Coordinates of C-alpha atoms (C1' of nucleotides) in Angstrom, one line a residue:
Chain A
M1 CA -53.1 -23.2 -21.5
T2 CA -51.8 -19.7 -22.0
S3 CA -54.3 -17.2 -20.9
T4 CA -56.9 -18.5 -18.5
R5 CA -55.4 -16.4 -15.8
T6 CA -55.7 -13.4 -18.0
S7 CA -59.3 -13.7 -18.7
E8 CA -60.2 -14.7 -15.2
R9 CA -58.3 -12.1 -13.3
R10 CA -58.2 -9.2 -15.6
A11 CA -62.0 -9.2 -15.7
S12 CA -62.2 -8.7 -12.0
T13 CA -59.5 -6.3 -11.1
R14 CA -57.9 -3.3 -12.8
H15 CA -54.4 -4.8 -12.5
A16 CA -53.5 -8.2 -13.7
G17 CA -52.7 -9.0 -10.1
L18 CA -49.7 -11.0 -11.2
E19 CA -47.4 -12.0 -8.3
R20 CA -43.7 -12.6 -8.4
H21 CA -44.0 -16.2 -7.4
E22 CA -46.4 -16.9 -10.3
I23 CA -43.7 -15.6 -12.7
I24 CA -41.0 -17.7 -11.1
D25 CA -43.3 -20.8 -11.3
A26 CA -44.1 -20.2 -15.0
A27 CA -40.4 -19.7 -15.8
L28 CA -39.4 -22.8 -13.9
A29 CA -42.0 -24.8 -15.8
I30 CA -40.5 -23.6 -19.1
V31 CA -37.0 -24.4 -18.1
T32 CA -37.7 -27.9 -16.8
A33 CA -39.8 -28.7 -19.8
E34 CA -37.9 -27.1 -22.7
G35 CA -34.5 -25.9 -21.3
G36 CA -32.9 -22.6 -20.6
A37 CA -32.9 -21.5 -24.2
A38 CA -36.6 -21.6 -24.3
L39 CA -36.8 -19.1 -21.5
T40 CA -37.2 -15.8 -23.2
M41 CA -38.8 -12.8 -21.6
R42 CA -41.4 -12.6 -24.4
R43 CA -42.3 -16.2 -24.2
L44 CA -42.7 -16.1 -20.5
A45 CA -44.9 -13.0 -20.7
A46 CA -47.0 -14.6 -23.3
D47 CA -47.5 -17.7 -21.2
L48 CA -48.7 -15.5 -18.4
G49 CA -50.9 -13.3 -20.6
V50 CA -49.0 -10.1 -19.8
T51 CA -46.6 -7.7 -21.5
T52 CA -42.9 -8.3 -21.5
T53 CA -42.4 -5.1 -19.5
T54 CA -44.5 -6.5 -16.7
I55 CA -41.9 -9.2 -16.2
Y56 CA -39.2 -6.7 -15.9
W57 CA -41.2 -4.7 -13.3
H58 CA -41.5 -7.8 -11.1
V59 CA -38.1 -9.5 -11.4
G60 CA -35.6 -7.0 -12.7
N61 CA -34.0 -8.7 -15.6
R62 CA -33.3 -12.1 -17.0
E63 CA -30.3 -12.8 -14.9
Q64 CA -32.2 -12.1 -11.7
L65 CA -35.0 -14.2 -13.0
V66 CA -32.7 -17.1 -13.4
V67 CA -31.4 -16.8 -9.9
A68 CA -34.9 -16.7 -8.6
I69 CA -35.8 -19.8 -10.5
V70 CA -32.8 -21.7 -9.1
E71 CA -33.5 -20.4 -5.6
R72 CA -37.1 -21.5 -5.8
F73 CA -36.2 -25.0 -7.1
A74 CA -33.6 -25.4 -4.4
E75 CA -36.2 -24.6 -1.7
E76 CA -38.6 -27.3 -3.0
Q77 CA -36.0 -30.0 -3.3
S78 CA -36.3 -32.6 -0.6
A79 CA -33.2 -34.0 1.1
I80 CA -31.9 -37.3 -0.2
P81 CA -31.0 -39.7 2.6
V82 CA -27.4 -41.0 2.7
I83 CA -27.0 -44.7 3.1
G84 CA -24.0 -47.0 3.5
R85 CA -22.4 -49.0 6.3
T86 CA -18.9 -47.6 6.3
P87 CA -17.9 -43.9 6.3
R88 CA -16.3 -44.3 3.0
R89 CA -19.4 -45.8 1.4
R90 CA -21.5 -43.1 2.9
V91 CA -19.3 -40.4 1.4
L92 CA -19.5 -42.1 -2.0
H93 CA -23.3 -42.3 -1.7
A94 CA -23.5 -38.6 -0.8
A95 CA -21.4 -37.8 -3.9
M96 CA -23.6 -40.0 -6.1
N97 CA -26.7 -38.3 -4.7
L98 CA -25.2 -35.1 -6.1
W99 CA -24.7 -36.7 -9.4
R100 CA -28.2 -38.2 -9.5
S101 CA -29.8 -35.0 -8.5
A102 CA -27.9 -32.9 -11.1
R103 CA -28.7 -35.5 -13.8
G104 CA -32.3 -35.7 -12.7
H105 CA -32.9 -32.0 -13.6
R106 CA -30.4 -31.4 -16.3
N107 CA -32.1 -28.4 -17.8
L108 CA -32.1 -26.5 -14.5
T109 CA -28.5 -27.6 -13.8
A110 CA -27.4 -26.3 -17.2
L111 CA -29.1 -23.0 -16.6
A112 CA -27.7 -22.7 -13.1
S113 CA -24.2 -23.6 -14.4
A114 CA -24.4 -20.9 -17.1
A115 CA -25.4 -18.4 -14.4
G116 CA -22.7 -19.4 -12.0
A117 CA -25.4 -20.6 -9.5
T118 CA -24.6 -24.2 -9.1
T119 CA -23.7 -23.9 -5.4
L120 CA -27.1 -22.2 -4.8
L121 CA -28.8 -25.1 -6.5
E122 CA -27.2 -27.9 -4.7
L123 CA -26.1 -26.5 -1.4
P124 CA -28.0 -29.0 0.8
L125 CA -26.5 -32.0 -1.0
E126 CA -23.1 -30.4 -0.8
A127 CA -23.6 -29.9 2.9
A128 CA -24.6 -33.5 3.2
L129 CA -21.4 -34.6 1.5
A130 CA -19.3 -32.3 3.8
A131 CA -21.1 -33.9 6.8
E132 CA -20.3 -37.4 5.7
L133 CA -16.7 -36.4 5.1
G134 CA -16.5 -35.1 8.6
A135 CA -17.9 -38.4 9.9
A136 CA -15.2 -40.1 7.9
G137 CA -12.5 -38.0 9.6
V138 CA -11.9 -35.5 6.8
H139 CA -12.1 -31.9 7.8
G140 CA -11.2 -28.4 6.8
E141 CA -9.4 -27.7 3.5
R142 CA -9.1 -31.4 2.8
A143 CA -12.8 -31.8 2.9
R144 CA -13.3 -28.7 0.8
D145 CA -11.0 -30.1 -1.8
V146 CA -12.9 -33.4 -2.0
V147 CA -16.2 -31.5 -2.4
Q148 CA -14.8 -29.4 -5.1
A149 CA -13.3 -32.3 -7.0
V150 CA -16.5 -34.2 -6.8
L151 CA -18.4 -31.2 -8.1
A152 CA -16.0 -30.6 -10.9
C153 CA -16.3 -34.2 -12.1
I154 CA -20.0 -34.2 -12.0
A155 CA -20.2 -31.0 -13.9
G156 CA -17.8 -32.4 -16.5
F157 CA -19.6 -35.6 -17.0
L158 CA -22.9 -33.7 -17.2
I159 CA -21.7 -31.4 -20.0
S160 CA -20.5 -34.4 -22.0
E161 CA -24.1 -35.5 -22.0
W162 CA -25.6 -32.2 -22.9
R163 CA -24.7 -32.6 -26.6
P164 CA -25.0 -36.3 -27.2
A165 CA -23.0 -37.6 -30.1
E166 CA -26.2 -38.3 -32.1
Q167 CA -27.2 -34.7 -32.4
R168 CA -23.8 -33.4 -33.4
P169 CA -22.6 -32.9 -37.0
E170 CA -21.0 -36.1 -38.1
A171 CA -17.6 -34.6 -38.3
L172 CA -17.6 -33.9 -34.6
R173 CA -18.5 -37.3 -33.2
P174 CA -15.7 -39.0 -31.3
S175 CA -16.5 -42.2 -33.1
E176 CA -15.7 -40.5 -36.4
L177 CA -12.7 -38.7 -35.1
W178 CA -11.1 -41.6 -33.4
S179 CA -11.7 -44.0 -36.3
R180 CA -9.5 -41.8 -38.5
V181 CA -6.6 -41.8 -36.0
D182 CA -3.8 -44.0 -37.1
D183 CA -1.3 -43.8 -34.3
P184 CA 1.2 -46.7 -33.9
R185 CA 1.7 -45.9 -30.2
I186 CA -2.0 -46.8 -29.5
D187 CA -3.3 -50.3 -29.3
P188 CA -6.0 -51.2 -31.8
S189 CA -8.3 -52.3 -29.0
T190 CA -7.9 -48.9 -27.3
L191 CA -8.6 -47.1 -30.5
R192 CA -11.8 -49.1 -31.0
A193 CA -12.8 -48.4 -27.4
L194 CA -12.2 -44.7 -27.8
A195 CA -14.4 -44.7 -30.8
S196 CA -17.3 -46.2 -28.9
P197 CA -19.2 -44.6 -26.0
A198 CA -18.5 -45.5 -22.4
D199 CA -21.0 -46.7 -19.8
H200 CA -21.5 -43.3 -18.3
E201 CA -23.3 -44.3 -15.1
R202 CA -20.6 -46.8 -14.2
L203 CA -17.8 -44.5 -15.1
V204 CA -19.1 -41.6 -13.0
E205 CA -19.3 -43.9 -10.0
S206 CA -15.8 -45.4 -10.4
T207 CA -14.3 -41.9 -10.9
L208 CA -16.0 -40.5 -7.8
R209 CA -14.8 -43.6 -5.9
A210 CA -11.2 -43.0 -7.0
I211 CA -11.3 -39.4 -5.8
I212 CA -12.9 -40.3 -2.5
D213 CA -10.7 -43.3 -1.8
A214 CA -7.6 -41.2 -2.3
A215 CA -8.8 -38.7 0.3
V216 CA -10.7 -40.7 2.8
P217 CA -9.0 -43.1 5.1
E218 CA -10.2 -46.6 4.8
T219 CA -11.5 -47.0 8.3
H220 CA -12.2 -44.3 10.8
R221 CA -13.6 -45.6 14.0
G222 CA -15.6 -48.7 14.5
T223 CA -15.3 -51.7 12.2
P224 CA -11.7 -52.8 12.2
Chain X
M1 CA -7.5 -2.0 -38.1
T2 CA -10.8 -2.9 -39.7
S3 CA -10.8 -2.0 -43.4
T4 CA -7.4 -1.9 -44.8
R5 CA -8.1 -5.1 -46.8
T6 CA -11.2 -3.5 -48.2
S7 CA -9.6 -0.4 -49.5
E8 CA -6.6 -2.3 -50.9
R9 CA -8.3 -5.2 -52.5
R10 CA -11.6 -3.8 -53.6
A11 CA -9.9 -1.1 -55.6
S12 CA -8.0 -3.6 -57.7
T13 CA -10.6 -6.3 -58.3
R14 CA -14.3 -6.4 -58.9
H15 CA -14.7 -9.0 -56.2
A16 CA -13.5 -8.5 -52.6
G17 CA -11.4 -11.6 -53.3
L18 CA -12.1 -12.8 -49.8
E19 CA -11.0 -16.3 -49.1
R20 CA -12.4 -18.8 -46.7
H21 CA -9.2 -19.0 -44.6
E22 CA -9.2 -15.3 -44.1
I23 CA -12.6 -15.5 -42.6
I24 CA -11.6 -18.3 -40.3
D25 CA -8.5 -16.4 -39.2
A26 CA -10.4 -13.3 -38.4
A27 CA -13.0 -15.3 -36.5
L28 CA -10.3 -17.1 -34.5
A29 CA -8.8 -13.8 -33.6
I30 CA -12.1 -12.5 -32.3
V31 CA -12.7 -15.6 -30.2
T32 CA -9.2 -15.8 -28.7
A33 CA -9.2 -12.1 -27.9
E34 CA -12.8 -11.5 -26.8
G35 CA -14.5 -14.9 -26.4
G36 CA -17.2 -16.7 -28.3
A37 CA -20.0 -14.3 -27.4
A38 CA -18.1 -11.6 -29.3
L39 CA -18.2 -13.7 -32.4
T40 CA -21.2 -12.4 -34.3
M41 CA -21.7 -12.7 -38.0
R42 CA -22.1 -8.9 -38.3
R43 CA -19.0 -8.2 -36.2
L44 CA -16.9 -10.6 -38.2
A45 CA -18.1 -9.2 -41.5
A46 CA -17.4 -5.6 -40.3
D47 CA -13.8 -6.7 -39.3
L48 CA -13.3 -8.0 -42.8
G49 CA -14.9 -5.0 -44.5
V50 CA -17.6 -7.1 -46.1
T51 CA -21.3 -7.7 -45.8
T52 CA -22.7 -10.3 -43.5
T53 CA -24.1 -12.3 -46.4
T54 CA -20.7 -12.8 -47.7
I55 CA -19.7 -14.7 -44.6
Y56 CA -22.6 -17.0 -45.2
W57 CA -21.7 -17.6 -48.7
H58 CA -18.2 -18.7 -47.7
V59 CA -18.8 -20.7 -44.5
G60 CA -22.5 -21.7 -44.4
N61 CA -23.7 -20.6 -41.0
R62 CA -22.4 -19.9 -37.5
E63 CA -22.2 -23.4 -36.4
Q64 CA -20.1 -24.5 -39.3
L65 CA -17.9 -21.4 -38.8
V66 CA -17.2 -22.5 -35.2
V67 CA -16.3 -25.9 -36.3
A68 CA -13.9 -24.5 -38.9
I69 CA -12.3 -22.3 -36.2
V70 CA -11.7 -25.2 -33.9
E71 CA -10.4 -27.3 -36.8
R72 CA -7.9 -24.6 -37.8
F73 CA -6.7 -24.0 -34.3
A74 CA -6.2 -27.7 -33.7
E75 CA -4.1 -27.9 -36.9
E76 CA -1.8 -25.2 -35.7
Q77 CA -1.3 -26.5 -32.2
S78 CA 2.1 -28.0 -31.7
A79 CA 2.5 -31.3 -29.8
I80 CA 3.5 -31.0 -26.2
P81 CA 6.2 -33.5 -25.1
V82 CA 5.4 -35.9 -22.3
I83 CA 8.0 -36.3 -19.6
G84 CA 8.3 -38.4 -16.5
R85 CA 10.4 -41.4 -15.5
T86 CA 7.7 -43.9 -14.6
P87 CA 4.8 -44.9 -16.8
R88 CA 2.4 -43.6 -14.1
R89 CA 4.1 -40.2 -14.0
R90 CA 4.1 -40.0 -17.7
V91 CA 0.3 -40.7 -17.8
L92 CA -0.2 -37.9 -15.2
H93 CA 1.9 -35.6 -17.2
A94 CA 0.0 -36.3 -20.4
A95 CA -3.2 -35.6 -18.5
M96 CA -1.8 -32.3 -17.1
N97 CA -0.8 -31.4 -20.7
L98 CA -4.5 -31.6 -21.5
W99 CA -5.4 -29.4 -18.6
R100 CA -2.7 -26.8 -19.4
S101 CA -3.7 -26.7 -23.0
A102 CA -7.4 -26.3 -22.3
R103 CA -6.7 -23.7 -19.7
G104 CA -4.2 -21.9 -22.0
H105 CA -6.9 -21.1 -24.6
R106 CA -10.0 -21.0 -22.5
N107 CA -12.1 -18.9 -24.9
L108 CA -11.6 -21.4 -27.6
T109 CA -12.2 -24.3 -25.3
A110 CA -15.4 -22.8 -24.1
L111 CA -16.6 -22.3 -27.7
A112 CA -15.7 -25.8 -28.7
S113 CA -17.4 -27.2 -25.6
A114 CA -20.6 -25.3 -26.4
A115 CA -20.4 -26.7 -30.0
G116 CA -19.7 -30.2 -28.8
A117 CA -16.3 -30.1 -30.5
T118 CA -13.9 -30.6 -27.7
T119 CA -12.6 -33.9 -29.1
L120 CA -11.9 -32.1 -32.3
L121 CA -9.9 -29.5 -30.5
E122 CA -7.7 -31.8 -28.3
L123 CA -7.5 -35.0 -30.3
P124 CA -3.6 -35.0 -30.5
L125 CA -3.3 -34.6 -26.7
E126 CA -5.9 -37.2 -26.1
A127 CA -4.1 -39.5 -28.3
A128 CA -0.9 -38.8 -26.4
L129 CA -2.6 -39.7 -23.2
A130 CA -4.0 -42.9 -24.7
A131 CA -0.5 -43.8 -25.8
E132 CA 1.0 -43.3 -22.4
L133 CA -1.7 -45.4 -20.9
G134 CA -0.8 -48.1 -23.3
A135 CA 2.9 -47.8 -22.3
A136 CA 1.7 -48.2 -18.7
G137 CA -0.2 -51.4 -19.5
V138 CA -3.7 -50.0 -19.7
H139 CA -5.6 -50.8 -22.9
G140 CA -9.0 -51.1 -24.5
E141 CA -12.1 -50.0 -22.5
R142 CA -10.1 -49.4 -19.4
A143 CA -7.9 -46.9 -21.2
R144 CA -11.0 -45.2 -22.7
D145 CA -12.5 -44.9 -19.3
V146 CA -9.4 -43.1 -17.9
V147 CA -9.3 -40.8 -20.9
Q148 CA -13.0 -39.9 -20.5
A149 CA -12.7 -39.4 -16.7
V150 CA -9.7 -37.1 -17.2
L151 CA -11.5 -35.1 -19.8
A152 CA -14.6 -34.8 -17.6
C153 CA -12.6 -33.6 -14.7
I154 CA -10.7 -31.0 -16.7
A155 CA -13.9 -29.7 -18.3
G156 CA -15.5 -29.5 -14.8
F157 CA -12.6 -27.6 -13.3
L158 CA -12.5 -25.3 -16.3
I159 CA -16.2 -24.2 -16.1
S160 CA -15.8 -23.5 -12.4
E161 CA -13.3 -20.9 -13.6
W162 CA -15.4 -19.4 -16.3
R163 CA -17.5 -17.5 -14.0
P164 CA -15.1 -16.5 -11.2
A165 CA -16.8 -15.6 -7.9
E166 CA -15.8 -12.0 -8.2
Q167 CA -18.0 -11.4 -11.2
R168 CA -21.1 -13.1 -9.9
P169 CA -23.8 -11.4 -8.0
E170 CA -23.0 -11.4 -4.4
A171 CA -25.8 -13.8 -3.5
L172 CA -24.3 -16.5 -5.7
R173 CA -20.8 -16.6 -4.3
P174 CA -19.9 -19.8 -2.5
S175 CA -18.3 -17.7 0.3
E176 CA -21.6 -15.9 0.9
L177 CA -23.7 -19.1 0.7
W178 CA -21.5 -21.2 2.9
S179 CA -21.1 -18.5 5.5
R180 CA -24.8 -18.7 6.0
V181 CA -24.9 -22.5 6.5
D182 CA -25.3 -23.5 10.1
D183 CA -25.1 -27.3 10.1
P184 CA -24.2 -29.0 13.3
R185 CA -23.0 -32.0 11.3
I186 CA -20.2 -30.0 9.7
D187 CA -17.0 -29.0 11.5
P188 CA -16.5 -25.2 11.7
S189 CA -13.1 -25.5 10.1
T190 CA -14.7 -27.3 7.1
L191 CA -17.3 -24.6 6.8
R192 CA -14.6 -22.0 6.8
A193 CA -12.7 -23.8 4.1
L194 CA -15.8 -24.3 2.0
A195 CA -16.3 -20.5 2.1
S196 CA -12.9 -19.8 0.7
P197 CA -11.5 -20.7 -2.7
A198 CA -9.3 -23.7 -3.2
D199 CA -5.9 -23.8 -4.8
H200 CA -7.2 -24.8 -8.2
E201 CA -3.9 -25.8 -9.8
R202 CA -2.9 -28.1 -7.0
L203 CA -6.4 -29.6 -6.8
V204 CA -6.6 -30.4 -10.5
E205 CA -3.3 -32.2 -10.3
S206 CA -4.2 -34.2 -7.2
T207 CA -7.6 -35.1 -8.6
L208 CA -6.2 -36.3 -11.9
R209 CA -3.6 -38.3 -9.9
A210 CA -6.3 -40.0 -7.9
I211 CA -8.1 -41.1 -11.1
I212 CA -4.9 -42.3 -12.7
D213 CA -3.5 -44.1 -9.7
A214 CA -6.8 -46.0 -9.3
A215 CA -6.5 -47.3 -12.9
V216 CA -2.9 -47.6 -13.7
P217 CA -0.8 -50.3 -12.0
E218 CA 2.1 -48.9 -10.0
T219 CA 4.9 -50.6 -11.9
H220 CA 4.6 -52.1 -15.3
R221 CA 7.9 -53.4 -16.5
G222 CA 11.3 -52.2 -15.5
T223 CA 12.0 -50.5 -12.2
P224 CA 10.9 -53.0 -9.5
Chain N
dA1 C1' -48.3 0.2 -7.3
dC2 C1' -48.8 -2.2 -11.4
dC3 C1' -49.1 -2.6 -16.3
dT4 C1' -49.1 -1.3 -21.4
dG5 C1' -47.2 0.3 -26.1
dA6 C1' -43.7 1.7 -28.6
dA7 C1' -39.1 1.9 -29.4
dC8 C1' -33.8 0.8 -29.4
dA9 C1' -30.0 -1.8 -30.4
dC10 C1' -28.9 -6.0 -31.2
dC11 C1' -29.1 -11.3 -33.0
dG12 C1' -28.9 -15.4 -37.1
dT13 C1' -30.5 -16.2 -41.5
dT14 C1' -32.6 -15.9 -46.3
dC15 C1' -33.4 -14.2 -50.9
dA16 C1' -33.5 -11.6 -54.9
dA17 C1' -30.5 -8.9 -57.3
dG18 C1' -26.2 -7.2 -59.0
dT19 C1' -21.4 -7.9 -61.5
Chain L
dA1 C1' -18.5 -17.3 -58.7
dC2 C1' -18.7 -13.9 -55.5
dC3 C1' -20.9 -10.1 -53.2
dT4 C1' -24.6 -6.5 -51.8
dG5 C1' -29.1 -4.6 -49.8
dA6 C1' -33.2 -5.4 -47.9
dA7 C1' -35.9 -8.0 -45.2
dC8 C1' -37.7 -11.5 -41.7
dA9 C1' -38.2 -13.3 -37.3
dC10 C1' -36.2 -13.2 -33.3
dC11 C1' -33.6 -11.4 -28.8
dG12 C1' -33.0 -8.3 -23.9
dT13 C1' -34.0 -3.9 -22.3
dT14 C1' -35.8 1.0 -21.4
dC15 C1' -39.0 4.7 -21.0
dA16 C1' -42.9 7.5 -21.1
dA17 C1' -47.5 6.9 -20.4
dG18 C1' -51.7 5.1 -18.6
dT19 C1' -54.9 3.6 -14.4

DNA sequence: ACCTGAACACCGTTCAAGT
DNA sequence: ACCTGAACACCGTTCAAGT
């Protein structure tokens, strides 16, 4: 799977004829399949059947490559429709779309986050959220604050999934750590709960709902 | 500042006499001063006037070193008192203590987060939060959910500060990206706000308050 | 314009050898 | 038991040189 392009193209032309977008595509494939750590300049070059320096000629350096990957992926992403009968529900749905999207392509989200390119990645969905907030009567800085709070929560829940407890050293697992806590102020049932994992999906939704409900008036216009 | 310990100790004993806790201390110093990326085995060894392999003999590998650093820091952290007159306010205060703590030693928090060791780092403050939730009448899984939501939000807000807009390539700055958006669904005042940074400190507090208010009953016992 | 080969300055980690 | 020296298999990046 590595060098068909080399043998085919190299035979016919003096140059490899490699184009920038082919590099981005190959890089994107590596990231989605194996994560950002697998994206090394040498590995990418090998996949394309060229020398590492060729990559540099086309894309500059790794940081620029990452930005290009995120950009390309963002272009190809299709809009997710927002549903819901009340403005509030639509806002929540738009927020959950962001969560589902980020979670759907975690490897890319992780890479974008490390590069500080999350906004670039999710701009259309963020815009959709802002639009729904407007429809619900929330504008300006208040709308911005909701968007940012939603984004922070999503990012936070995501990173708590990046290193699932199972693949951590035993001493770092919350279950281990909490089971050792002997604090008279804390109810035994609470300690037990803290030692066991939460239903993430549900928790994300209820957290986003709390944030939204606090900022979005219950009814705007229409349904009394 | 590098090799006083070498010249002093090496002269007197055959062995360097290096102890594990000295390594951890030196590593912790590097991380707090210069961040996790600056913590390389060679750099650490050089700071201690010793060979890289010596570090491995004492601490195993880098991952174990990081865990040891976090552990040591957690030990030394003093408890932060919780204040507030109502249970709800005390819960919020306990949550804000977590935020302030994490923000106060960002380099260590970032390192711990990458290693999946956040719980290890902040266990006492998490326990304090759980205790206040108990005092407010929230127990078991509901308390666990609040703790986790608070932690996720804090983590999310923190990483949005790790790469401040100023040190990103221009094309990645939210101000740049939002200023290009021309979406008729979105109010101009909202677009302007989205292009400018939020007051993080205020936003974190109001977000945590929203989460807590949604989960903690307004009055428990006492003040009617 | 496009690509190669060799090199530089880094990483984490291991292993045989010394005292 | 504690430490060194040399080596391995990686990184990102640059630069002179080729066609």
